[in-house]
PDB file of C-alpha atoms and ligand atoms in Angstrom:
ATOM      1  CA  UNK Y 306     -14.752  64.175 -22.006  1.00 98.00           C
ATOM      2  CA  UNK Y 307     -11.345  65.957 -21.639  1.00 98.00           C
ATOM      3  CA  UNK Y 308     -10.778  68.200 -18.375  1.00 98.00           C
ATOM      4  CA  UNK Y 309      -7.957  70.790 -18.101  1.00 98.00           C
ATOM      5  CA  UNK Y 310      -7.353  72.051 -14.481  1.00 98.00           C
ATOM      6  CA  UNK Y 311      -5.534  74.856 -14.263  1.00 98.00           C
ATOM      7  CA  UNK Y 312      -3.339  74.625 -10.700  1.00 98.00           C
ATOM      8  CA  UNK Y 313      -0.696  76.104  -8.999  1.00 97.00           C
ATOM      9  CA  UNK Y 314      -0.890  72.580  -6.793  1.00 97.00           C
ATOM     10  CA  UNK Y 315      -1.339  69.890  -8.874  1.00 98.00           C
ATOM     11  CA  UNK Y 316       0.263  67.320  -5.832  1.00 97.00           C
ATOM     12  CA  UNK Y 317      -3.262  68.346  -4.064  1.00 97.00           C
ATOM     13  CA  UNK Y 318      -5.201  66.145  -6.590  1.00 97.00           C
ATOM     14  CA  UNK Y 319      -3.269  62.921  -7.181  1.00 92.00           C
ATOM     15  CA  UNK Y 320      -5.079  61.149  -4.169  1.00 94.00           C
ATOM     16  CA  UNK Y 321      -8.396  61.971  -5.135  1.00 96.00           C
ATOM     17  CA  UNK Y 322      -8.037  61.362  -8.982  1.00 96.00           C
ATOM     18  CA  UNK Y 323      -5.717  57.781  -8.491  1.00 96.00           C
ATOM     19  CA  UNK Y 324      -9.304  56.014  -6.022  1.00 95.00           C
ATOM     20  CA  UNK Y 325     -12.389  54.642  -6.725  1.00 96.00           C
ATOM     21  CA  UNK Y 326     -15.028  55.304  -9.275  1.00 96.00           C
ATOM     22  CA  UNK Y 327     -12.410  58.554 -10.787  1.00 97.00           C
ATOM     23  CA  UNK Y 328      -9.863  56.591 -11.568  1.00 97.00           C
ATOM     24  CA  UNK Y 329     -11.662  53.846 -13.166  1.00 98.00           C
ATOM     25  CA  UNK Y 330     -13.102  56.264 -15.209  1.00 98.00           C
ATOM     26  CA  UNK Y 331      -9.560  57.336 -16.226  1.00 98.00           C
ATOM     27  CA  UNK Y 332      -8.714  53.913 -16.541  1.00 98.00           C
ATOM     28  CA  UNK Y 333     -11.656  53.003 -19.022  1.00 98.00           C
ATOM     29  CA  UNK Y 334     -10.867  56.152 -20.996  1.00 98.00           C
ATOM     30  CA  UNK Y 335     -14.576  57.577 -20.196  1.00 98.00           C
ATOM     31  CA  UNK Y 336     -12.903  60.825 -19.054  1.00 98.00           C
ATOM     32  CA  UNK Y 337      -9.058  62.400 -19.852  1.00 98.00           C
ATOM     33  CA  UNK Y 338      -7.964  64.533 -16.455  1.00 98.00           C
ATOM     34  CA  UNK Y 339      -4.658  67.035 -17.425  1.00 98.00           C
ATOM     35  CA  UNK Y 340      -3.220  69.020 -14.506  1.00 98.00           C
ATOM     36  CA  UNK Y 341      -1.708  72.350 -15.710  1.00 98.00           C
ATOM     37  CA  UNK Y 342       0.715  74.252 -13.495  1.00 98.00           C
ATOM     38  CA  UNK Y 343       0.306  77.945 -15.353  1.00 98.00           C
ATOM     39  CA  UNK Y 344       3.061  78.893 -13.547  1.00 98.00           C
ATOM     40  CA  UNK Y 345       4.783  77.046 -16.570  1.00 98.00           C
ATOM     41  CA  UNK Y 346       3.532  79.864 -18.831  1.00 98.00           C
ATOM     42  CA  UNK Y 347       4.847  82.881 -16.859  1.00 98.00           C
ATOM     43  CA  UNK Y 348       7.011  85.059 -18.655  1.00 98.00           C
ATOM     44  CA  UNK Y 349       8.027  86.944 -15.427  1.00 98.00           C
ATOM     45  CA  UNK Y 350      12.116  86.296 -14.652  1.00 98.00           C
ATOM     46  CA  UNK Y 351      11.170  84.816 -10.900  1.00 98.00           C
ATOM     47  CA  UNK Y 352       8.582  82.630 -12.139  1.00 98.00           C
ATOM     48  CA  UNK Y 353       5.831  85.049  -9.994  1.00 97.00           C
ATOM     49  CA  UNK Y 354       2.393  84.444 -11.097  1.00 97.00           C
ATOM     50  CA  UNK Y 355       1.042  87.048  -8.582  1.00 97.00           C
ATOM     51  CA  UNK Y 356       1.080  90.643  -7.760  1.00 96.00           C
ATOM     52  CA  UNK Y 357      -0.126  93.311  -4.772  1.00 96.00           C
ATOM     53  CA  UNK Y 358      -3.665  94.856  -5.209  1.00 95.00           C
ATOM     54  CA  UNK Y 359      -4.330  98.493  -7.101  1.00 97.00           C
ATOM     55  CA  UNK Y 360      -5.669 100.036  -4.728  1.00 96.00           C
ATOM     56  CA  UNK Y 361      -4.279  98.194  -1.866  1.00 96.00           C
ATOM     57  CA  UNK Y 362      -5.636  95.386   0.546  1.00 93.00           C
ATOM     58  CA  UNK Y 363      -4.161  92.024   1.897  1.00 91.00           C
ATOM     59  CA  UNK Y 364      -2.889  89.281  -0.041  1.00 93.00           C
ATOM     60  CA  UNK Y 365      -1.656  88.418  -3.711  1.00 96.00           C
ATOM     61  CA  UNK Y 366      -3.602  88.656  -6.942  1.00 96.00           C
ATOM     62  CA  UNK Y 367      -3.391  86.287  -9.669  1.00 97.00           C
ATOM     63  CA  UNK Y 368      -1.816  88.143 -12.434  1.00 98.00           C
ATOM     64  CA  UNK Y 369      -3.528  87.971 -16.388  1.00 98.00           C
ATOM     65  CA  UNK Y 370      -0.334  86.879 -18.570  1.00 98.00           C
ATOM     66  CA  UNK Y 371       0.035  83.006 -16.918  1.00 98.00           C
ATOM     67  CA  UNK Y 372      -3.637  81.898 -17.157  1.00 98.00           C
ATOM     68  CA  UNK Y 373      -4.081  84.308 -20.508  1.00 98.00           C
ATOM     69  CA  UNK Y 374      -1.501  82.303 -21.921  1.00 98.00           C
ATOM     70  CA  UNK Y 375      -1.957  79.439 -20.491  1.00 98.00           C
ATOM     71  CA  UNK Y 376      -5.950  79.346 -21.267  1.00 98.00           C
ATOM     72  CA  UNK Y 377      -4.975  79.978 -25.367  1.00 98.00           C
ATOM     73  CA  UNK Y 378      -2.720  77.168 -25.080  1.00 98.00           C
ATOM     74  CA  UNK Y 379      -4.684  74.599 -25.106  1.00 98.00           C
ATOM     75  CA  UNK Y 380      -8.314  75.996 -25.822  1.00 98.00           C
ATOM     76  CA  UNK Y 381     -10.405  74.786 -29.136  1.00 98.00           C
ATOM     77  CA  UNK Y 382     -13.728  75.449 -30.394  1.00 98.00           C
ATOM     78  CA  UNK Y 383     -15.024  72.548 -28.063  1.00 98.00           C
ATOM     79  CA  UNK Y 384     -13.553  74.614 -24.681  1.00 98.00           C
ATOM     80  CA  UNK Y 385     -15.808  75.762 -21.825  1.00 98.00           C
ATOM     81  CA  UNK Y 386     -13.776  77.564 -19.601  1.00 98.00           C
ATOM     82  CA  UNK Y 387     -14.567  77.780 -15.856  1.00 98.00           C
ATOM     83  CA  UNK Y 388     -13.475  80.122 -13.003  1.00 98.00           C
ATOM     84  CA  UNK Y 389     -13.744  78.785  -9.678  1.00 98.00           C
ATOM     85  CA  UNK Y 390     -14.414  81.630  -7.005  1.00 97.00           C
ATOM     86  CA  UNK Y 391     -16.706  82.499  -4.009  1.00 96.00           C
ATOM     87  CA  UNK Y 392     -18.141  85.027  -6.102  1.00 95.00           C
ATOM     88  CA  UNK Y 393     -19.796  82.888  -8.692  1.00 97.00           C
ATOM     89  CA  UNK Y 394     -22.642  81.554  -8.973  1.00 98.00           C
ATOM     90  CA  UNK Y 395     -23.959  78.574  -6.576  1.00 98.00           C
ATOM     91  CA  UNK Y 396     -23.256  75.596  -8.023  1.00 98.00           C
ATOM     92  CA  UNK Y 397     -25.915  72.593  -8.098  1.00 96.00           C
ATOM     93  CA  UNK Y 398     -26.605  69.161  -9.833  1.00 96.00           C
ATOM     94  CA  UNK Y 399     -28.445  71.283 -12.796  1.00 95.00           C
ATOM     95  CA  UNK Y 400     -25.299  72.534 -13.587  1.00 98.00           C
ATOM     96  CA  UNK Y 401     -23.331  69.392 -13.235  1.00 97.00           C
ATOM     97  CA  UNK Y 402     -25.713  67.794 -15.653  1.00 96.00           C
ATOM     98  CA  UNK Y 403     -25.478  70.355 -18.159  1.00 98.00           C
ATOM     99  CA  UNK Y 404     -21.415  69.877 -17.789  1.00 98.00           C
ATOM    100  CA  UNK Y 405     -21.421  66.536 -18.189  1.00 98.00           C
ATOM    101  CA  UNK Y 406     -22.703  67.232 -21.937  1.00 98.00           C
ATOM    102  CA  UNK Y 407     -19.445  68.802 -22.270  1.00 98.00           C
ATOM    103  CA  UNK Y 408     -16.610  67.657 -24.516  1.00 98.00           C
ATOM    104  CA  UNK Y 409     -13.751  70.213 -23.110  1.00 98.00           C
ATOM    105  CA  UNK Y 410     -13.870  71.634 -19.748  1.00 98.00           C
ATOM    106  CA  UNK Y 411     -11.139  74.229 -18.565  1.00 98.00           C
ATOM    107  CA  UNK Y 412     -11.232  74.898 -14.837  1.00 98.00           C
ATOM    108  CA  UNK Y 413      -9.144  77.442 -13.730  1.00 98.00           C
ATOM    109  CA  UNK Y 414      -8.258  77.170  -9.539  1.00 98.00           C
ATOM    110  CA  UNK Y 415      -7.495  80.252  -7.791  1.00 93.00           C
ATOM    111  CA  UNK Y 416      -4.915  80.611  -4.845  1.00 86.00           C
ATOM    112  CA  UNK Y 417      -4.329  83.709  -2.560  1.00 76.00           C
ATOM    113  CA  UNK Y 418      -6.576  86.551  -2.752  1.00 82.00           C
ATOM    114  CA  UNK Y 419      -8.231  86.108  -5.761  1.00 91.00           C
ATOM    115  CA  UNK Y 420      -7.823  87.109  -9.741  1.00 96.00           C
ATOM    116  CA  UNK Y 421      -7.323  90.148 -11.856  1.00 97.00           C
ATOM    117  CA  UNK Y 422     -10.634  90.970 -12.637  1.00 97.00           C
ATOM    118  CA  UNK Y 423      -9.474  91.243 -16.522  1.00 98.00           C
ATOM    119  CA  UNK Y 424      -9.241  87.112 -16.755  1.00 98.00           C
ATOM    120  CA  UNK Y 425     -12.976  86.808 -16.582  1.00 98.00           C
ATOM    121  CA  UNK Y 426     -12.932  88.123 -19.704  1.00 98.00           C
ATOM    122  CA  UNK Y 427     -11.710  84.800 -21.012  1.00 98.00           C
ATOM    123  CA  UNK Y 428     -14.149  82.619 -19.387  1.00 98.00           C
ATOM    124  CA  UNK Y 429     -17.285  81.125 -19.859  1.00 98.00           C
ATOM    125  CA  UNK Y 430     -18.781  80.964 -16.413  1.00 98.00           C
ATOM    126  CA  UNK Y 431     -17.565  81.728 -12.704  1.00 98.00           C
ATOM    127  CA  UNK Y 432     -18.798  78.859 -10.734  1.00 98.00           C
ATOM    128  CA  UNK Y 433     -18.616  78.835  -6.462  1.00 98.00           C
ATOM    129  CA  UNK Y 434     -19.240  75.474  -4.717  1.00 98.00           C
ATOM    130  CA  UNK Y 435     -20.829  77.233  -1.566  1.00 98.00           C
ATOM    131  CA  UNK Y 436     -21.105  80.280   0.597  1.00 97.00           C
ATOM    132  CA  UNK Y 437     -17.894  79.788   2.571  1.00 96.00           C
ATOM    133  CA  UNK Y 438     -14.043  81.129   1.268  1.00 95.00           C
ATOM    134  CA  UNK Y 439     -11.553  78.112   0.819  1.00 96.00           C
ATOM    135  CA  UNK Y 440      -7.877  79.028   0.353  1.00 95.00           C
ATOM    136  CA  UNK Y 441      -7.901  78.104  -3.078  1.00 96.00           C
ATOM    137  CA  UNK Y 442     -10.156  76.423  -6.194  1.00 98.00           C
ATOM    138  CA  UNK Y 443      -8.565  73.047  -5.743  1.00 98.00           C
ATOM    139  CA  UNK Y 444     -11.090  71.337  -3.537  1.00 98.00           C
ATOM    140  CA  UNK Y 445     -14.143  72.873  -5.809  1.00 98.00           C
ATOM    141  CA  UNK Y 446     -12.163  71.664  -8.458  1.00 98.00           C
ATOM    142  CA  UNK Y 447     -11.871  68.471  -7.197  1.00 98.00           C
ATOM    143  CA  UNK Y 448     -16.144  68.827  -6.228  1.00 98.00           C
ATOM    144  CA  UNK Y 449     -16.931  69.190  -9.820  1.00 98.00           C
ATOM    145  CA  UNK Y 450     -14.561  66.704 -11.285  1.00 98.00           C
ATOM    146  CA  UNK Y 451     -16.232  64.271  -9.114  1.00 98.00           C
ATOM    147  CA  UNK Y 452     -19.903  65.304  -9.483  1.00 98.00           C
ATOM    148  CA  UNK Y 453     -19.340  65.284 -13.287  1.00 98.00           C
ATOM    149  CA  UNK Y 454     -17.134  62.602 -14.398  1.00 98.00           C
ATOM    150  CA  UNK Y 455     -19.691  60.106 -11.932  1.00 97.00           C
ATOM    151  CA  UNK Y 456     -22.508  61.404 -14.539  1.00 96.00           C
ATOM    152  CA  UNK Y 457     -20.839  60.267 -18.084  1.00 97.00           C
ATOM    153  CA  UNK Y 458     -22.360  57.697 -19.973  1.00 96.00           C
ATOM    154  CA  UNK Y 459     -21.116  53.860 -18.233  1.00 95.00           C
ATOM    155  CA  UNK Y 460     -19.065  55.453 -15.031  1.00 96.00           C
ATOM    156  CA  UNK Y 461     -22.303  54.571 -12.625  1.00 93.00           C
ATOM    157  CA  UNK Y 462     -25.683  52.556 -13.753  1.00 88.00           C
ATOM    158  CA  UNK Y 463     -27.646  55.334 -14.803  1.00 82.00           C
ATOM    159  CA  UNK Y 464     -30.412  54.069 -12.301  1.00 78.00           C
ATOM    160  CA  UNK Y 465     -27.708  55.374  -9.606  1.00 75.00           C
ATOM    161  CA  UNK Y 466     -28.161  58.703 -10.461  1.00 76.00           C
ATOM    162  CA  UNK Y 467     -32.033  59.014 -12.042  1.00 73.00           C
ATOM    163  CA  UNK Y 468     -33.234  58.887  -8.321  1.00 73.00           C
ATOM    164  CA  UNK Y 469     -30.345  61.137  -6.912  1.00 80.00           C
ATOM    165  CA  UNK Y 470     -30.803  63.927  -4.532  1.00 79.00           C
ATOM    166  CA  UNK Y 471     -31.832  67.205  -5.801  1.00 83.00           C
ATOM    167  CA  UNK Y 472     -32.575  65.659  -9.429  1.00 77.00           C
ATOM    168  CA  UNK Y 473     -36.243  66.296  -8.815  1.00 85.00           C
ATOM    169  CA  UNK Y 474     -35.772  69.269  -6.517  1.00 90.00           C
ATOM    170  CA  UNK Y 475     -35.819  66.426  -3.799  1.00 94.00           C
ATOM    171  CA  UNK Y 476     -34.027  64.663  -1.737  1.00 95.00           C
ATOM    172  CA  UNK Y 477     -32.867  61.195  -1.864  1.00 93.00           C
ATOM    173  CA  UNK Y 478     -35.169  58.783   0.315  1.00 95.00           C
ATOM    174  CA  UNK Y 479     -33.340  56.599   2.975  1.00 95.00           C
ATOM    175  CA  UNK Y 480     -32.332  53.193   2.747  1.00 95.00           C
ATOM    176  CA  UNK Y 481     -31.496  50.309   4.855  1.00 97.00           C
ATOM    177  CA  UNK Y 482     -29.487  46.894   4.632  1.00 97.00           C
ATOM    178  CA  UNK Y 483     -29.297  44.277   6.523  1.00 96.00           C
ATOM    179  CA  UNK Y 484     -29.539  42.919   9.287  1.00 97.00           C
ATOM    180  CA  UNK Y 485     -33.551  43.642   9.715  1.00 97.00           C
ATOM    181  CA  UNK Y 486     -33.359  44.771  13.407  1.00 97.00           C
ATOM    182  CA  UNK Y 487     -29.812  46.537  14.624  1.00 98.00           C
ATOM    183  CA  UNK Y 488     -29.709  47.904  18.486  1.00 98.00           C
ATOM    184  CA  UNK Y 489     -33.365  47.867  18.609  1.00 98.00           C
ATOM    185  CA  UNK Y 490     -33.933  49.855  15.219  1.00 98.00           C
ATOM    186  CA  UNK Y 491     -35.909  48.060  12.608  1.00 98.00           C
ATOM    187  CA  UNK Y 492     -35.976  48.069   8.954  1.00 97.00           C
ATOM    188  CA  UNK Y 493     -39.565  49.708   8.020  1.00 98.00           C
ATOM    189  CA  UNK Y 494     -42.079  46.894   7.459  1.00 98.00           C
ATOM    190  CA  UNK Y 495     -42.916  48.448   3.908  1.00 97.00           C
ATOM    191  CA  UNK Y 496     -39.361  47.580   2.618  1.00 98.00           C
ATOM    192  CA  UNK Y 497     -39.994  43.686   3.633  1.00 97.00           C
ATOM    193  CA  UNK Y 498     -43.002  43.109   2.014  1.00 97.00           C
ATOM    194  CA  UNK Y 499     -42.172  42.895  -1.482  1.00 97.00           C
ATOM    195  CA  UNK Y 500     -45.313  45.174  -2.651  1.00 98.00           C
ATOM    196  CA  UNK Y 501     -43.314  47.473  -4.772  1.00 97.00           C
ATOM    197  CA  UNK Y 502     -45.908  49.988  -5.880  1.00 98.00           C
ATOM    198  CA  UNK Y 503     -46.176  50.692  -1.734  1.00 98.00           C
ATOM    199  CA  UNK Y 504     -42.671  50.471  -1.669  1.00 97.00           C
ATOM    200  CA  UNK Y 505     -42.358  53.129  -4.216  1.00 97.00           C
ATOM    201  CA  UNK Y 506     -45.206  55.609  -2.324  1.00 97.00           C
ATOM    202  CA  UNK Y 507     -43.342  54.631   0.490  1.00 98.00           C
ATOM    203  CA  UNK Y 508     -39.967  56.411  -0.608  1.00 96.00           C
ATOM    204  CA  UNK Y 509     -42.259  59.232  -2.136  1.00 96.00           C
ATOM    205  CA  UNK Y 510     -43.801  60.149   1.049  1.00 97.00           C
ATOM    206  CA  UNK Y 511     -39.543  60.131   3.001  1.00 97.00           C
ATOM    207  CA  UNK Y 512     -38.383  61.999   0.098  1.00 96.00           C
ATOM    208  CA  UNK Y 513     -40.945  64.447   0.688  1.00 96.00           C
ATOM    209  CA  UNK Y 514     -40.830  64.068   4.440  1.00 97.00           C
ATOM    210  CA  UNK Y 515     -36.707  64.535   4.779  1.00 97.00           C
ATOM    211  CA  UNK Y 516     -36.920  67.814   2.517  1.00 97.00           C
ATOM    212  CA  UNK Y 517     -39.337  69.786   4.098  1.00 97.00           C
ATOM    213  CA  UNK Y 518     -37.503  68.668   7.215  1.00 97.00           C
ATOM    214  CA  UNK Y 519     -33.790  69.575   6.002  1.00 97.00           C
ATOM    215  CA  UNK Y 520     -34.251  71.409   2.488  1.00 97.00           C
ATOM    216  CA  UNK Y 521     -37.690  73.908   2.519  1.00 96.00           C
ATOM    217  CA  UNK Y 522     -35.918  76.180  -0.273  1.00 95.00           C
ATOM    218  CA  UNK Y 523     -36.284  73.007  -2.452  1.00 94.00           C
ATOM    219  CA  UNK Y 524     -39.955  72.531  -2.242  1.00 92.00           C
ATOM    220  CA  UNK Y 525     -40.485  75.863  -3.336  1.00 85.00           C
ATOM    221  CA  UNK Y 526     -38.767  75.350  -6.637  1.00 79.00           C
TER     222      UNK Y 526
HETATM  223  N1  LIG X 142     -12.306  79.414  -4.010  1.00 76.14           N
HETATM  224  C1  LIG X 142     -12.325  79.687  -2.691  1.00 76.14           C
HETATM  225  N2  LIG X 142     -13.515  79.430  -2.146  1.00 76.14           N
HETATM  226  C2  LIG X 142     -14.308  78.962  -3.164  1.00 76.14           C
HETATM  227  C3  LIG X 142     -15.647  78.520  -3.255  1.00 76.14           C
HETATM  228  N3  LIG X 142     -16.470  78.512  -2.190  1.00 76.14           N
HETATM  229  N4  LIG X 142     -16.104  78.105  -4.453  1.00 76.14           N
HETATM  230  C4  LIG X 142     -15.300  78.131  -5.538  1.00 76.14           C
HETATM  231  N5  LIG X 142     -14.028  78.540  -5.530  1.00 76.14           N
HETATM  232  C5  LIG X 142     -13.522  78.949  -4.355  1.00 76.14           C
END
């Protein structure tokens, strides 16, 4: 899978892309990351990519001609193109599975108060990570990249992720390591014995336990 991110910042993501299970899928070649500063494409003589509201209100708007440009650049048949912004719609590990199926994503990051309107009209889906206003879409970006890329073919054992939270509307049951006992807290007896039909009823029953405890909404689904 290839992955465009559009970015004003694209400093903000070397840390996250160059650790761990991301960069080893770069490494292995399971997933191509480019980070595009569309302030490259700006035809504007000061290099602005943003302008005041119509209308008026606080802040900057992101201004059509960059991303426009930028977005027909480097867009094929294969593209899905992505807008990251509060607005959109709640994004969950559905949706992350049906991105992962993806050959070409383009996500485009906001900054500053938001977009001209006009540049949904080149993308495929507006996407928001949560009910709560970041200053920009890098860290979403950063969420999806992550909850994606760990869901191509050979980045995890598949057996990682079949028993994930929320792939069943539920969530994940808990687990323990060693030692058995630690400040007086045991390992539950179930998880000892080696009977792994109870074992499996066992993390049933917590799965259904924790999310009627922390996640009701999911039951319901
Ligand atoms: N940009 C700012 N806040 C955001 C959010 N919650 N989701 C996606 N993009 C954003």
């Amino acid at each position: 899978m290839k992955i465009d991110i559009l970015t004003l910042f694209p400093d903000m993501f070397r840390g996250v892309f160059e650790e761990s299970i991301i960069k080893r899928a770069i490494d292995e070649k399971k997933v191509e990351i480019n980070l595009i500063n569309f302030r490259d494409y700006t035809k504007d003589p000061h290099n602005k990519v943003d302008d005041t509201p119509y209308g008026g209100g606080a802040g900057m708007v992101l201004m059509c001609q960059p991303i426009f440009d930028c977005v027909r650049d480097i867009k094929t048949e294969d593209s899905k193109v992505i807008m990251l912004t509060p607005g959109g719609v709640p994004y969950r590990q559905e949706k992350a599975y049906q991105l992962s199926h993806e050959k070409h994503l383009i996500i485009i990051c906001g900054h500053y108060e938001g977009f001209d309107e006009r540049i949904k009209s080149i993308c495929d889906e507006e996407i928001s990570i949560g009910d709560y206003v970041l200053t920009g879409g890098e860290i979403p970006a950063m969420v999806l990249v992550d909850s994606i890329t760990r869901l191509l073919p050979g980045v995890i054992r598949e057996d990682s992720f079949i028993e994930d939270s929320f792939s069943q509307n539920l969530l994940d049951y808990p687990t323990y390591t060693k030692p058995r006992e630690y400040e007086g807290m045991e390992v539950p007896e179930v998880l000892i014995s080696g009977d792994h039909k109870k074992i499996e009823e066992y993390r049933l029953q917590e799965s259904i336990r924790l999310t009627k405890e922390n996640r009701p909404d999911l039951l319901d689904k």
